[in-house]
Amino acid sequence: MKFKSGLINKLAAQHKQLGVNASIKIADAIDASIERLGLSADISPINKLAAAIELGDFIIHKHIDESVLVVDGSTTIDTFVMNFFKSLSDDVVGTSDSIYKFDTTKGFNHTTAISSHVATALSKPLQDEAALSDTFTLLTDKSFLDGSSVSDSDVLAVGKYLANAASLVEELRYALSRGISDGSAATDKTALITEKHLDDITVFADDAVLLSQSYVNAFYFADDYTGTSRTG
Amino acid sequence: MGLTANFGSSTSTSDGEVAYGTLGTYKYVQGDTGPQMRFTFTDEDTGLLTDLTGAVVTLRLRPTGGSTVLTRELFVNSGAATNGEATVIWQEGDLDITPGTYEAEIEVILSSGLRVTLFDVVVLRIRADF
């Protein structure tokens, strides 16, 4: 190669001095001569290499690839490809995470549903004194909801509490009325006995006037007639 | 791609070893893993980018005048091998070496099996880490 190049340069210089541009013919002649000598005249597409150097962080994903390689043992090429898609899919994964977060929120909603059950349970304990502690628990749950149900529970609790109080008063009134009526009955019995006793006396007095049973005057029979009398 | 006459411009040293030049001098701190070094290979005659498809590019590092202490294959992106680019990706511990002046030789084995080594070397100066 160097021989051929040097020969071309020398021949070219000579023809330049002669004012003849025959470099192409000379090159062809030399190629033909080399070929006749059995030498390879093929020219490699690669001559001497030159290199330019830059400093920087050119392959950022390379380190990430290696980390992934440690984790799953995938080959370097596969890891590199996977890492490339990972960098692209990070955003997508983020979106997916957000969706999962919504699911988490739904989970809290489920919890809220449980608290609603608690609220239902609270209404019953409100009928007795246990309702106070249940109401406190309900307030805690309602801070997660909207707080409106807190006031609702209060209204419900008050209504029931008043109803219970009313029932107690009514029971007391029934007891009092009975006491009064018993007394009245005793009075009535006493009066009834008194009147019956007077009526008996009157009947006996009327029976004494049986003189009218005779259809004649009593004075008519003067001495020898004696009327028949009865005692009833 | 024509033939070129290259009679060489290198000179001989006093002890007979052929002198060679440097592609550049770069400074690192002991234990560094960056920055990376990207080589862009071209044909010295034509200036065309060297197709590194199927090529293996290797860096060999040694203290100046010493023995090789590190051999590191450069990364060639298979998807852009025609760009002639190969990158030195320093691994953990590669530069965790005794501070001093080192020289790196770059060797390219093309897919045809042709071995081409850059005549000039890359000089690395390593200083001690705190």
Short mmCIF file of C-alpha atoms in Angstrom, two decimals, chain A residues 96-225:
data_model
loop_
_atom_site.label_atom_id
_atom_site.label_comp_id
_atom_site.label_asym_id
_atom_site.label_seq_id
_atom_site.Cartn_x
_atom_site.Cartn_y
_atom_site.Cartn_z
CA SER A 96 -51.66 4.14 37.56
CA ASP A 97 -50.53 4.92 41.02
CA SER A 98 -52.88 7.82 41.09
CA ILE A 99 -55.68 5.54 40.17
CA TYR A 100 -54.74 3.27 42.94
CA LYS A 101 -54.78 6.18 45.25
CA PHE A 102 -58.32 6.81 44.25
CA ASP A 103 -59.02 3.26 45.12
CA THR A 104 -57.52 3.95 48.46
CA THR A 105 -59.85 6.82 48.82
CA LYS A 106 -62.66 4.51 48.00
CA GLY A 107 -61.44 2.37 50.76
CA PHE A 108 -61.92 5.23 53.08
CA ASN A 109 -65.35 5.64 51.73
CA HIS A 110 -66.02 2.12 52.69
CA THR A 111 -64.91 2.99 56.11
CA THR A 112 -67.35 5.80 56.01
CA ALA A 113 -70.04 3.36 55.21
CA ILE A 114 -69.12 1.49 58.32
CA SER A 115 -69.42 4.66 60.30
CA SER A 116 -72.88 5.06 58.93
CA HIS A 117 -73.72 1.80 60.51
CA VAL A 118 -72.28 3.13 63.65
CA ALA A 119 -74.54 6.09 63.35
CA THR A 120 -77.47 3.78 63.10
CA ALA A 121 -76.38 2.06 66.20
CA LEU A 122 -76.04 5.36 67.90
CA SER A 123 -79.64 6.22 67.52
CA LYS A 124 -80.67 3.27 69.58
CA PRO A 125 -78.29 3.84 72.43
CA LEU A 126 -79.57 7.38 72.55
CA GLN A 127 -82.69 6.01 74.09
CA ASP A 128 -80.69 5.37 77.15
CA GLU A 129 -77.62 7.03 78.57
CA ALA A 130 -75.20 5.06 76.42
CA ALA A 131 -75.98 7.32 73.54
CA LEU A 132 -73.55 9.95 74.77
CA SER A 133 -70.41 7.90 74.14
CA ASP A 134 -71.73 6.72 70.82
CA THR A 135 -72.30 10.22 69.70
CA PHE A 136 -68.69 11.08 70.44
CA THR A 137 -67.53 8.33 68.14
CA LEU A 138 -69.82 9.55 65.48
CA LEU A 139 -68.32 13.01 65.59
CA THR A 140 -64.92 11.57 64.82
CA ASP A 141 -66.17 9.74 61.79
CA LYS A 142 -68.03 12.69 60.53
CA SER A 143 -64.96 14.80 60.33
CA PHE A 144 -63.90 12.45 57.53
CA LEU A 145 -67.24 12.72 55.83
CA ASP A 146 -68.78 16.11 55.63
CA GLY A 147 -69.86 16.84 59.13
CA SER A 148 -73.42 17.33 58.11
CA SER A 149 -74.45 14.00 59.45
CA VAL A 150 -73.30 15.10 62.85
CA SER A 151 -76.11 17.56 63.12
CA ASP A 152 -78.48 14.99 61.75
CA SER A 153 -77.62 12.59 64.45
CA ASP A 154 -78.12 15.24 67.05
CA VAL A 155 -81.59 15.95 65.86
CA LEU A 156 -82.47 12.35 65.87
CA ALA A 157 -81.16 11.83 69.32
CA VAL A 158 -83.08 14.74 70.78
CA GLY A 159 -86.35 13.58 69.38
CA LYS A 160 -86.14 10.22 70.93
CA TYR A 161 -85.03 11.48 74.21
CA LEU A 162 -88.10 13.70 74.49
CA ALA A 163 -90.37 10.87 73.60
CA ASN A 164 -89.09 8.78 76.42
CA ALA A 165 -89.60 11.54 78.89
CA ALA A 166 -93.20 11.94 77.80
CA SER A 167 -93.95 8.32 78.36
CA LEU A 168 -92.77 8.55 81.91
CA VAL A 169 -95.14 11.41 82.68
CA GLU A 170 -98.07 9.55 81.31
CA GLU A 171 -97.42 6.62 83.50
CA LEU A 172 -97.44 8.83 86.54
CA ARG A 173 -100.79 10.27 85.66
CA TYR A 174 -102.36 6.91 85.34
CA ALA A 175 -101.24 6.02 88.79
CA LEU A 176 -102.74 9.16 90.30
CA SER A 177 -106.10 8.80 88.69
CA ARG A 178 -106.52 5.38 90.00
CA GLY A 179 -105.89 6.49 93.52
CA ILE A 180 -108.60 9.09 93.26
CA SER A 181 -111.14 6.79 91.77
CA ASP A 182 -110.72 4.28 94.52
CA GLY A 183 -111.57 6.86 97.05
CA SER A 184 -114.70 7.79 95.21
CA ALA A 185 -115.87 4.25 95.11
CA ALA A 186 -115.68 4.00 98.83
CA THR A 187 -117.84 7.06 99.17
CA ASP A 188 -120.43 5.77 96.85
CA LYS A 189 -120.77 2.55 98.71
CA THR A 190 -121.34 4.34 101.96
CA ALA A 191 -124.16 6.44 100.62
CA LEU A 192 -125.84 3.47 99.05
CA ILE A 193 -126.00 1.64 102.29
CA THR A 194 -127.60 4.56 104.00
CA GLU A 195 -130.38 4.96 101.53
CA LYS A 196 -131.29 1.34 101.58
CA HIS A 197 -131.66 1.40 105.26
CA LEU A 198 -134.17 4.28 105.12
CA ASP A 199 -136.29 2.62 102.51
CA ASP A 200 -136.89 -0.41 104.66
CA ILE A 201 -138.26 1.65 107.45
CA THR A 202 -140.73 3.37 105.18
CA VAL A 203 -142.14 0.14 103.91
CA PHE A 204 -142.92 -1.04 107.33
CA ALA A 205 -144.87 2.09 108.08
CA ASP A 206 -147.06 1.67 105.06
CA ASP A 207 -147.96 -1.85 106.07
CA ALA A 208 -149.36 -0.59 109.28
CA VAL A 209 -152.09 1.19 107.47
CA LEU A 210 -153.84 -2.04 106.52
CA LEU A 211 -156.96 -0.63 107.85
CA SER A 212 -158.00 0.05 104.35
CA GLN A 213 -158.20 -3.61 103.54
CA SER A 214 -161.59 -3.66 104.93
CA TYR A 215 -164.24 -2.43 102.57
CA VAL A 216 -166.46 -1.13 105.41
CA ASN A 217 -166.00 1.54 107.91
CA ALA A 218 -164.35 0.36 111.06
CA PHE A 219 -166.71 2.21 113.24
CA TYR A 220 -169.61 0.28 111.88
CA PHE A 221 -168.91 -2.86 113.65
CA ALA A 222 -168.37 -1.02 116.84
CA ASP A 223 -167.87 -3.53 119.57
CA ASP A 224 -168.46 -7.02 118.31
CA TYR A 225 -166.75 -6.86 115.00
#
